[in-house]
Amino acid sequence: MLTRRELLLLGGLGALATVTGCVPFIGGNSADGAGASIPPGKFDGRALPIPPLLAPDANGRYVLRAQAGTTELVAGVLTATWGFNGAVLGPTIRALKGDRVRMRIENGISEETTVHWHGMELPAEMDGGPHQPISPGGSWEPEWTIDQPAATLWYHPHPHGSTAEHVYKGLAGLFIVEDPDTEDGLPSEYGVDDIPVILQDRTISTDGSLSWNSEPHVGLIGATMIVNGAHAPTFTAARPLIRLRILAATNARKFNLAFSDDRPFHVIANDAGLLQSPVEVPYVSISPGERVEILLAVRPRDAVVLETRSGTFDIDNGDHPLLQILGAAGLEPLHQVPQRLPGPAAVGVQPGATRRTFELSGTDEINGREMSPTRIDTVVPRGAKEIWQVENRSPYAHNFHIHGCSFKVLEYDGAAPPPWMAGRKDTVFVPPRSGAILAVEFADYANEEHPYMYHCHILRHEDKGMMGQFLVVDHDRVNDAPLLIESNEHTH
Ligand code: C2O
Ligand code: CU
Ligand code: CU
């Protein structure tokens, strides 16, 4: 009897298609998910869409307009979606460390929304969390100076209680921070050898509409894999070494990423920055909100598929092909993968550092309570380095994201983290009945009125209240900062 893994290796895509084709609905037993959904398709030459780079307008502002549209997530099937400056997803913003960036966000959809800069270290009033709502027809103009290492960040709505729906409908985009002072020798030609890979899953009804096959605990695990807004796309590499900036922009799904021929690849960056040297792996995992950058060597006439393989949790159930990568016929021989990377120093652990514990329970509570927009749960001194211990007491998989900081994972699931998780991060997976210990370095911006958030990035859990609020304040204000604030100031 062959193992599943051997079957996958022998059967390749055929086996995968059969497996997923038999189970078009995963956990689809809810009322609104009762209709038939579209079965997974094959790689048939549909080109991987590359989100355009956003150029500033005449006033030097990056303008993002949330709007409704229609998208062929699956070729030939029209789906009503939301996007920024287009029908689905949003353009990639690319800026340099040290830049002053000025944004204008316009809300052209029918509901209040926000835009949060996930992974950005910026003043709390610019963060775009639930306290910076934008009314339909309204706009918001945050600005800040980029002051953090080069990294692949992203932006997405964060309206109180509706984040899952707004992201599911298509609102998300990448924000690449580059550092002109650290020459990294890595592929950096956007769309040529520096490729955005935004991974999502959807359940699409046969009439083309997005369906919530509302899975009771996690909200949504889709049956149709979408990469940069397209199902089953192909990227043809014209360079022998490509860099993939991979984002899990899912509501709940965790990806266990490998290539169809099990070829090794190199992890070069975590969420919030480069590693200090590439780590060769056969496989890497990311949960909702996390990013990983990898280098992939491609040979002439190569054909390989990036796929996710079933894990042991409800949120990584199922084997699915994601993206086909072909090597152009005339590829030159591979130049070397760099030995060293100019990654930032790890977050250090200070003797006597404040240690806090965050217990995740059920699917909606941290430290025994649901998020309240008026309650401050934690007060942190500006620029502090602290130890945050995240404990998952529940039988469900969760993860943990902290705004306005980056952290080093000191301990993960009771052991040292794997070498590919050695870099700066802002989101970490927390398996059931397990935990993670983080050395966190907070940004150096104080504000006693606007909190940052920490939360599970499974969006159903976040919306249900598995979230807390913290203020970052001046050192002499830690004991006096307000623990009750006004919620939802409107910006018009
Ligand atoms: Cu990507 Cu508070 O979120
Ligand atoms: Cu965030
Ligand atoms: Cu969760």
Coordinates of C-alpha atoms and ligand atoms in Angstrom, one line a residue:
M1 CA 0.0 0.0 0.0
L2 CA 1.4 3.4 -1.0
T3 CA 1.4 6.2 1.5
R4 CA -0.4 9.3 0.7
R5 CA 2.9 11.0 0.2
E6 CA 4.1 8.4 -2.3
L7 CA 0.8 8.6 -4.1
L8 CA 1.3 12.3 -4.4
L9 CA 4.8 11.9 -5.7
L10 CA 3.8 9.3 -8.2
G11 CA 0.5 10.7 -9.3
G12 CA 1.5 14.3 -9.2
L13 CA -1.2 16.6 -10.2
G14 CA -3.6 13.9 -11.4
A15 CA -3.8 12.5 -8.0
L16 CA -4.3 15.9 -6.4
A17 CA -7.1 16.8 -8.8
T18 CA -8.8 13.5 -8.1
V19 CA -8.5 13.9 -4.3
T20 CA -9.8 17.5 -4.3
G21 CA -12.4 16.8 -7.1
C22 CA -14.1 14.3 -4.9
V23 CA -14.5 16.7 -2.0
P24 CA -15.5 20.0 -3.5
F25 CA -16.8 21.1 -0.1
I26 CA -14.6 20.9 3.0
G27 CA -16.7 21.2 6.1
G28 CA -19.5 22.5 3.9
N29 CA -22.6 21.7 6.0
S30 CA -24.2 25.0 6.6
A31 CA -27.4 26.5 5.3
D32 CA -25.9 29.0 2.9
G33 CA -23.3 26.6 1.7
A34 CA -25.9 24.1 0.6
G35 CA -25.6 24.8 -3.1
A36 CA -23.1 23.0 -5.4
S37 CA -19.7 24.6 -5.7
I38 CA -17.3 24.8 -8.6
P39 CA -14.8 21.9 -8.6
P40 CA -11.1 22.7 -8.8
G41 CA -9.8 23.3 -12.3
K42 CA -6.6 22.4 -14.1
F43 CA -3.6 24.5 -15.1
D44 CA -4.5 25.5 -18.6
G45 CA -2.1 28.3 -19.3
R46 CA -4.0 31.1 -17.4
A47 CA -1.2 33.6 -16.6
L48 CA -0.6 34.5 -13.0
P49 CA -1.9 38.0 -12.5
I50 CA 0.7 40.4 -11.1
P51 CA -0.9 43.2 -9.1
P52 CA 0.4 46.5 -10.6
L53 CA 2.8 48.7 -8.6
L54 CA 1.0 51.8 -7.4
A55 CA 2.5 55.1 -8.4
P56 CA 1.9 58.1 -6.3
D57 CA -0.6 60.7 -7.7
A58 CA 0.4 64.3 -8.6
N59 CA 0.3 65.3 -5.0
G60 CA 2.7 62.5 -4.0
R61 CA -0.1 60.5 -2.4
Y62 CA -0.8 56.8 -2.8
V63 CA -4.5 56.6 -3.5
L64 CA -6.4 53.4 -2.8
R65 CA -10.1 53.3 -3.5
A66 CA -12.2 50.4 -2.2
Q67 CA -14.8 49.5 -4.8
A68 CA -17.1 46.7 -6.0
G69 CA -16.5 44.8 -9.2
T70 CA -16.7 41.5 -11.0
T71 CA -13.8 39.1 -11.3
E72 CA -13.1 35.8 -13.0
L73 CA -11.5 34.1 -10.0
V74 CA -12.2 31.0 -11.9
A75 CA -11.7 31.5 -15.7
G76 CA -15.1 31.9 -17.4
V77 CA -17.0 32.3 -14.1
L78 CA -18.1 35.8 -13.0
T79 CA -17.9 36.5 -9.3
A80 CA -18.9 39.7 -7.6
T81 CA -15.9 40.9 -5.6
W82 CA -14.4 44.0 -3.9
G83 CA -11.0 45.4 -4.7
F84 CA -8.8 48.5 -4.4
N85 CA -8.5 50.5 -7.6
G86 CA -9.9 47.4 -9.4
A87 CA -12.3 44.6 -9.0
V88 CA -10.3 42.4 -6.7
L89 CA -7.2 42.7 -4.4
G90 CA -5.2 45.9 -4.7
P91 CA -2.1 47.3 -6.3
T92 CA 1.3 46.6 -4.6
I93 CA 2.7 49.6 -2.8
R94 CA 6.5 49.7 -2.7
A95 CA 8.4 52.3 -0.7
L96 CA 11.8 52.8 0.8
K97 CA 12.9 52.7 4.4
G98 CA 13.1 56.4 5.4
D99 CA 10.3 57.5 3.0
R100 CA 7.6 59.7 4.2
V101 CA 4.5 58.0 2.8
R102 CA 1.2 59.7 2.4
M103 CA -2.0 57.7 1.7
R104 CA -5.5 58.6 0.7
I105 CA -8.0 55.8 1.2
E106 CA -11.4 56.3 -0.4
N107 CA -14.3 54.2 0.5
G108 CA -16.4 53.4 -2.6
I109 CA -18.2 50.4 -1.2
S110 CA -21.5 50.3 0.6
E111 CA -20.2 49.6 4.1
E112 CA -17.9 51.3 6.6
T113 CA -14.4 49.8 6.3
T114 CA -10.8 50.5 7.3
V115 CA -7.4 49.9 5.9
H116 CA -4.8 48.4 8.3
W117 CA -1.1 48.3 7.4
H118 CA -0.3 44.8 8.6
G119 CA 3.3 44.6 9.9
M120 CA 4.0 48.3 9.7
E121 CA 5.6 50.0 12.7
L122 CA 3.7 53.3 12.7
P123 CA 1.8 55.7 15.0
A124 CA -1.3 54.0 16.3
E125 CA -3.6 56.7 14.9
M126 CA -2.3 55.7 11.4
D127 CA -2.7 52.0 12.0
G128 CA -6.1 51.6 10.3
G129 CA -7.5 49.3 12.9
P130 CA -11.1 49.4 14.1
H131 CA -10.7 52.9 15.5
Q132 CA -10.1 54.5 12.1
P133 CA -13.3 53.7 10.2
I134 CA -14.1 55.2 6.9
S135 CA -17.7 55.7 6.0
P136 CA -19.1 54.9 2.6
G137 CA -18.2 57.8 0.4
G138 CA -15.6 59.0 2.9
S139 CA -11.9 59.1 2.9
W140 CA -8.9 58.8 5.3
E141 CA -5.4 60.3 4.8
P142 CA -2.8 58.7 7.1
E143 CA 0.9 59.4 6.7
W144 CA 4.0 58.2 8.4
T145 CA 7.8 57.7 7.9
I146 CA 8.8 54.2 7.2
D147 CA 11.3 53.2 9.9
Q148 CA 11.8 49.4 9.8
P149 CA 13.8 46.8 7.9
A150 CA 12.9 45.8 4.3
A151 CA 10.0 43.4 4.4
T152 CA 6.9 42.1 2.7
L153 CA 3.9 43.7 4.5
W154 CA 0.3 43.9 3.5
Y155 CA -2.8 45.9 3.9
H156 CA -6.4 44.9 4.5
P157 CA -9.6 46.1 6.0
H158 CA -10.0 45.8 9.8
P159 CA -13.6 47.1 10.5
H160 CA -14.9 46.0 13.9
G161 CA -16.7 42.7 13.4
S162 CA -16.6 42.6 9.6
T163 CA -12.9 42.0 8.8
A164 CA -13.6 38.4 7.6
E165 CA -16.3 39.5 5.1
H166 CA -14.3 42.4 3.7
V167 CA -11.2 40.4 3.2
Y168 CA -13.2 37.4 1.8
K169 CA -14.8 39.7 -0.8
G170 CA -11.3 40.6 -2.1
L171 CA -9.9 43.6 -0.2
A172 CA -6.1 43.0 0.4
G173 CA -2.8 44.0 -1.2
L174 CA 0.9 43.9 -0.6
F175 CA 3.1 46.7 0.8
I176 CA 6.8 46.0 0.1
V177 CA 9.3 47.9 2.1
E178 CA 12.8 48.1 0.6
D179 CA 16.0 49.3 2.2
P180 CA 18.3 51.3 -0.1
D181 CA 21.1 50.9 2.3
T182 CA 21.3 47.1 2.4
E183 CA 22.2 45.7 -0.9
D184 CA 20.9 42.1 -0.6
G185 CA 21.8 40.7 -4.0
L186 CA 18.4 39.1 -4.2
P187 CA 16.1 39.0 -7.2
S188 CA 14.3 42.3 -7.2
E189 CA 12.7 43.0 -10.6
Y190 CA 9.0 43.1 -9.7
G191 CA 6.9 40.7 -11.7
V192 CA 10.0 39.3 -13.4
D193 CA 12.0 37.6 -10.8
D194 CA 10.5 39.2 -7.7
I195 CA 7.0 37.7 -7.7
P196 CA 4.0 38.5 -5.4
V197 CA 2.1 35.4 -4.5
I198 CA -1.1 36.2 -2.6
L199 CA -2.7 32.9 -1.5
Q200 CA -6.4 32.7 -0.7
D201 CA -9.2 30.1 -0.7
R202 CA -12.8 30.6 -1.7
T203 CA -15.9 28.6 -2.1
I204 CA -17.6 29.6 -5.3
S205 CA -21.1 28.5 -6.0
T206 CA -22.0 27.3 -9.5
D207 CA -23.7 30.6 -10.2
G208 CA -20.4 32.3 -9.5
S209 CA -21.2 33.9 -6.2
L210 CA -18.9 33.6 -3.2
S211 CA -20.3 31.2 -0.7
W212 CA -19.7 31.1 3.0
N213 CA -19.7 27.4 3.7
S214 CA -19.6 28.6 7.3
E215 CA -17.6 26.0 9.1
P216 CA -18.6 26.3 12.8
H217 CA -15.2 26.9 14.3
V218 CA -13.1 28.6 11.7
G219 CA -15.6 30.3 9.6
L220 CA -14.4 29.4 6.2
I221 CA -12.1 26.9 4.5
G222 CA -12.6 27.3 0.8
A223 CA -12.4 24.5 -1.8
T224 CA -11.0 26.7 -4.6
M225 CA -7.5 28.0 -4.3
I226 CA -6.9 31.5 -5.6
V227 CA -3.4 33.0 -6.3
N228 CA -3.3 36.8 -6.9
G229 CA -7.0 36.7 -7.7
A230 CA -6.9 33.7 -10.1
H231 CA -7.6 30.0 -9.8
A232 CA -4.9 27.6 -11.2
P233 CA -2.6 30.2 -12.7
T234 CA 0.8 29.6 -14.3
F235 CA 3.9 31.7 -14.1
T236 CA 6.7 31.3 -16.7
A237 CA 10.1 32.2 -15.3
A238 CA 12.5 33.9 -17.5
R239 CA 15.2 34.0 -14.8
P240 CA 16.8 30.9 -13.2
L241 CA 16.3 32.1 -9.7
I242 CA 13.0 33.6 -8.6
R243 CA 12.0 35.2 -5.4
L244 CA 8.4 34.5 -4.3
R245 CA 6.9 36.9 -1.7
I246 CA 4.2 34.6 -0.4
L247 CA 1.3 35.9 1.7
A248 CA -1.5 33.8 3.3
A249 CA -4.3 36.3 2.9
T250 CA -6.9 33.7 3.9
N251 CA -9.7 33.9 6.4
A252 CA -8.6 30.7 8.1
R253 CA -6.6 28.4 5.9
K254 CA -3.0 27.6 6.8
F255 CA -0.7 26.5 4.0
N256 CA 1.9 23.7 4.2
L257 CA 3.9 24.7 1.1
A258 CA 6.0 22.4 -1.0
F259 CA 6.8 21.8 -4.6
S260 CA 5.2 18.9 -6.5
D261 CA 8.6 17.3 -7.1
D262 CA 9.7 17.9 -3.5
R263 CA 12.6 20.1 -4.7
P264 CA 14.2 22.0 -1.9
F265 CA 14.1 25.8 -1.8
H266 CA 15.4 28.6 0.3
V267 CA 13.5 30.6 2.9
I268 CA 15.0 34.1 2.9
A269 CA 12.5 36.2 4.9
N270 CA 9.8 36.0 7.5
D271 CA 6.9 38.4 8.0
A272 CA 8.9 41.5 9.1
G273 CA 12.3 41.1 7.5
L274 CA 15.1 39.1 5.9
L275 CA 16.8 36.2 7.7
Q276 CA 20.6 36.5 8.1
S277 CA 21.2 33.5 5.9
P278 CA 19.0 31.5 3.6
V279 CA 17.6 28.3 5.1
E280 CA 17.1 25.4 2.7
V281 CA 13.9 23.5 3.3
P282 CA 11.6 21.1 1.5
Y283 CA 8.5 22.6 3.1
V284 CA 7.4 25.7 4.9
S285 CA 4.1 26.6 6.7
I286 CA 2.2 29.9 6.9
S287 CA -1.1 30.7 8.7
P288 CA -3.4 33.6 8.0
G289 CA -1.6 36.9 7.9
E290 CA 1.9 35.4 7.8
R291 CA 4.4 36.0 4.9
V292 CA 7.4 34.1 3.8
E293 CA 9.9 34.9 1.1
I294 CA 11.5 32.1 -0.7
L295 CA 14.1 31.6 -3.5
L296 CA 13.3 28.9 -6.1
A297 CA 15.8 27.7 -8.7
V298 CA 14.1 27.1 -12.1
R299 CA 15.6 25.0 -14.9
P300 CA 14.9 25.5 -18.6
R301 CA 11.6 23.8 -19.6
D302 CA 10.9 23.1 -15.9
A303 CA 7.3 22.4 -14.8
V304 CA 6.7 22.4 -11.1
V305 CA 3.7 23.2 -9.0
L306 CA 3.6 25.0 -5.7
E307 CA 1.1 23.2 -3.6
T308 CA -0.3 23.0 -0.1
R309 CA -0.4 19.6 1.6
S310 CA -2.8 18.5 4.2
G311 CA -1.7 18.9 7.8
T312 CA -3.3 17.8 11.0
F313 CA -5.5 20.7 11.8
D314 CA -8.9 21.8 10.6
I315 CA -7.4 24.9 9.0
D316 CA -4.8 23.0 6.8
N317 CA -7.0 20.2 5.7
G318 CA -6.7 19.1 2.1
D319 CA -4.0 18.8 -0.6
H320 CA -4.3 21.5 -3.3
P321 CA -2.2 22.6 -6.2
L322 CA -1.8 26.4 -6.1
L323 CA 0.5 27.8 -8.8
Q324 CA 2.3 26.2 -11.7
I325 CA 5.8 27.5 -12.5
L326 CA 7.3 26.8 -15.9
G327 CA 10.9 27.5 -16.9
A328 CA 11.4 29.3 -20.1
A329 CA 13.3 27.3 -22.8
G330 CA 16.3 29.6 -22.9
L331 CA 17.0 30.0 -19.2
E332 CA 20.6 30.7 -18.4
P333 CA 22.4 28.6 -15.8
L334 CA 21.6 29.4 -12.2
H335 CA 23.8 31.9 -10.4
Q336 CA 24.4 31.2 -6.8
V337 CA 22.0 31.7 -4.0
P338 CA 23.6 34.3 -1.7
Q339 CA 25.3 32.8 1.4
R340 CA 24.5 35.7 3.7
L341 CA 21.6 38.0 3.9
P342 CA 21.5 41.5 5.4
G343 CA 18.6 40.6 7.7
P344 CA 18.2 42.7 10.8
A345 CA 19.5 41.6 14.2
A346 CA 17.1 39.4 16.1
V347 CA 15.0 41.1 18.8
G348 CA 17.1 40.8 21.9
V349 CA 15.9 39.6 25.3
Q350 CA 16.5 42.1 28.1
P351 CA 17.3 40.8 31.6
G352 CA 14.3 41.6 33.8
A353 CA 12.0 42.2 30.8
T354 CA 8.3 42.5 31.5
R355 CA 6.6 39.2 30.8
R356 CA 3.0 38.9 29.9
T357 CA 0.8 35.9 29.3
F358 CA -2.0 35.8 26.7
E359 CA -4.3 32.8 27.0
L360 CA -6.4 32.0 24.0
S361 CA -9.6 30.1 24.9
G362 CA -12.5 28.8 22.8
T363 CA -12.7 30.8 19.6
D364 CA -13.4 34.2 20.9
E365 CA -11.5 35.0 24.1
I366 CA -8.0 36.2 25.2
N367 CA -7.4 36.1 28.9
G368 CA -11.0 35.2 29.5
R369 CA -12.6 38.1 27.7
E370 CA -13.8 39.2 24.3
M371 CA -12.5 42.4 22.8
S372 CA -14.2 45.6 23.7
P373 CA -13.5 48.7 21.7
T374 CA -13.6 50.9 24.8
R375 CA -11.4 48.7 27.0
I376 CA -7.6 48.9 27.1
D377 CA -6.2 45.5 28.0
T378 CA -2.5 46.2 28.2
V379 CA -0.3 49.3 28.5
V380 CA 3.3 49.1 27.1
P381 CA 6.0 51.7 27.4
R382 CA 7.2 53.1 24.0
G383 CA 10.1 51.2 22.4
A384 CA 9.9 48.4 25.1
K385 CA 11.2 45.0 24.7
E386 CA 9.0 42.5 26.4
I387 CA 8.4 38.7 26.6
W388 CA 4.9 37.7 25.5
Q389 CA 3.9 34.2 26.2
V390 CA 0.9 33.0 24.1
E391 CA -0.9 30.0 25.4
N392 CA -3.5 28.2 23.4
R393 CA -5.7 26.4 25.9
S394 CA -8.3 25.4 23.3
P395 CA -8.6 22.3 21.1
Y396 CA -8.6 24.7 18.1
A397 CA -5.7 26.0 16.1
H398 CA -5.2 29.8 16.4
N399 CA -2.5 32.2 15.6
F400 CA -1.4 35.5 17.2
H401 CA -0.7 38.8 15.5
I402 CA 0.5 42.0 17.2
H403 CA 0.2 45.4 15.6
G404 CA 3.0 48.0 15.7
C405 CA 5.9 45.8 16.6
S406 CA 8.0 42.9 15.5
F407 CA 9.1 39.9 17.4
K408 CA 11.4 36.9 17.5
V409 CA 9.9 33.5 18.3
L410 CA 11.9 32.2 21.2
E411 CA 9.9 29.0 21.7
Y412 CA 7.3 27.4 19.5
D413 CA 5.2 24.4 20.4
G414 CA 7.4 23.6 23.4
A415 CA 10.7 23.7 21.5
A416 CA 13.1 26.0 19.7
P417 CA 11.5 27.3 16.5
P418 CA 12.7 25.8 13.2
P419 CA 15.6 27.7 11.6
W420 CA 13.4 29.1 8.9
M421 CA 11.4 30.9 11.6
A422 CA 14.5 32.8 12.9
G423 CA 13.6 36.2 11.5
R424 CA 11.5 39.1 12.5
K425 CA 7.8 38.2 12.6
D426 CA 4.5 39.8 13.5
T427 CA 2.2 36.8 13.4
V428 CA 2.8 33.3 14.7
F429 CA 0.8 30.1 14.5
V430 CA -0.2 28.6 17.8
P431 CA -1.2 25.0 17.6
P432 CA -4.0 23.6 19.8
R433 CA -3.1 23.1 23.5
S434 CA 0.3 24.6 22.8
G435 CA 2.0 27.9 22.8
A436 CA 4.7 30.3 21.7
I437 CA 7.0 32.6 23.6
L438 CA 7.9 35.8 21.8
A439 CA 10.6 38.5 22.4
V440 CA 8.6 41.6 21.2
E441 CA 10.1 45.0 20.3
F442 CA 7.5 47.7 20.2
A443 CA 7.6 50.8 18.0
D444 CA 8.6 54.1 19.5
Y445 CA 5.4 56.0 19.2
A446 CA 3.3 57.0 22.2
N447 CA -0.4 57.7 22.1
E448 CA -2.9 57.5 25.0
E449 CA -6.0 57.7 22.9
H450 CA -5.4 55.3 20.0
P451 CA -4.7 51.6 20.8
Y452 CA -3.0 48.9 18.7
M453 CA -4.5 45.5 18.5
Y454 CA -3.3 42.0 19.2
H455 CA -5.5 39.1 18.0
C456 CA -5.9 35.7 16.4
H457 CA -5.7 36.3 12.6
I458 CA -8.3 33.6 11.9
L459 CA -10.7 36.3 10.8
R460 CA -13.8 34.7 12.3
H461 CA -12.1 34.5 15.6
E462 CA -10.9 38.1 15.4
D463 CA -14.4 39.2 14.5
K464 CA -15.9 37.3 17.4
G465 CA -13.6 39.0 19.8
M466 CA -10.4 37.0 20.1
M467 CA -8.6 40.3 20.2
G468 CA -7.2 42.8 22.8
Q469 CA -6.2 46.4 22.7
F470 CA -2.9 47.9 24.0
L471 CA -1.7 51.4 24.3
V472 CA 1.9 52.3 23.8
V473 CA 2.7 55.3 26.1
D474 CA 5.6 57.3 27.5
H475 CA 7.5 55.5 30.2
D476 CA 6.3 57.7 33.0
R477 CA 2.7 57.3 31.9
V478 CA 2.4 53.5 32.1
N479 CA 0.6 53.6 35.4
D480 CA -1.6 56.6 34.6
A481 CA -2.7 55.9 31.0
P482 CA -6.5 55.6 30.6
L483 CA -8.0 52.1 30.6
L484 CA -11.2 53.2 29.0
I485 CA -11.2 55.0 25.7
E486 CA -13.7 56.3 23.2
S487 CA -14.5 53.9 20.4
N488 CA -14.8 54.4 16.7
E489 CA -14.0 58.0 16.0
H490 CA -15.1 58.8 12.5
T491 CA -12.9 60.5 10.1
H492 CA -14.5 62.6 7.4
Ligands
C2O1 CU1 -3.6 41.7 9.6 CU2 -5.0 43.3 13.1 O1 -4.3 42.5 11.3
CU2 CU -1.8 43.9 11.7
CU3 CU -8.2 31.7 16.4

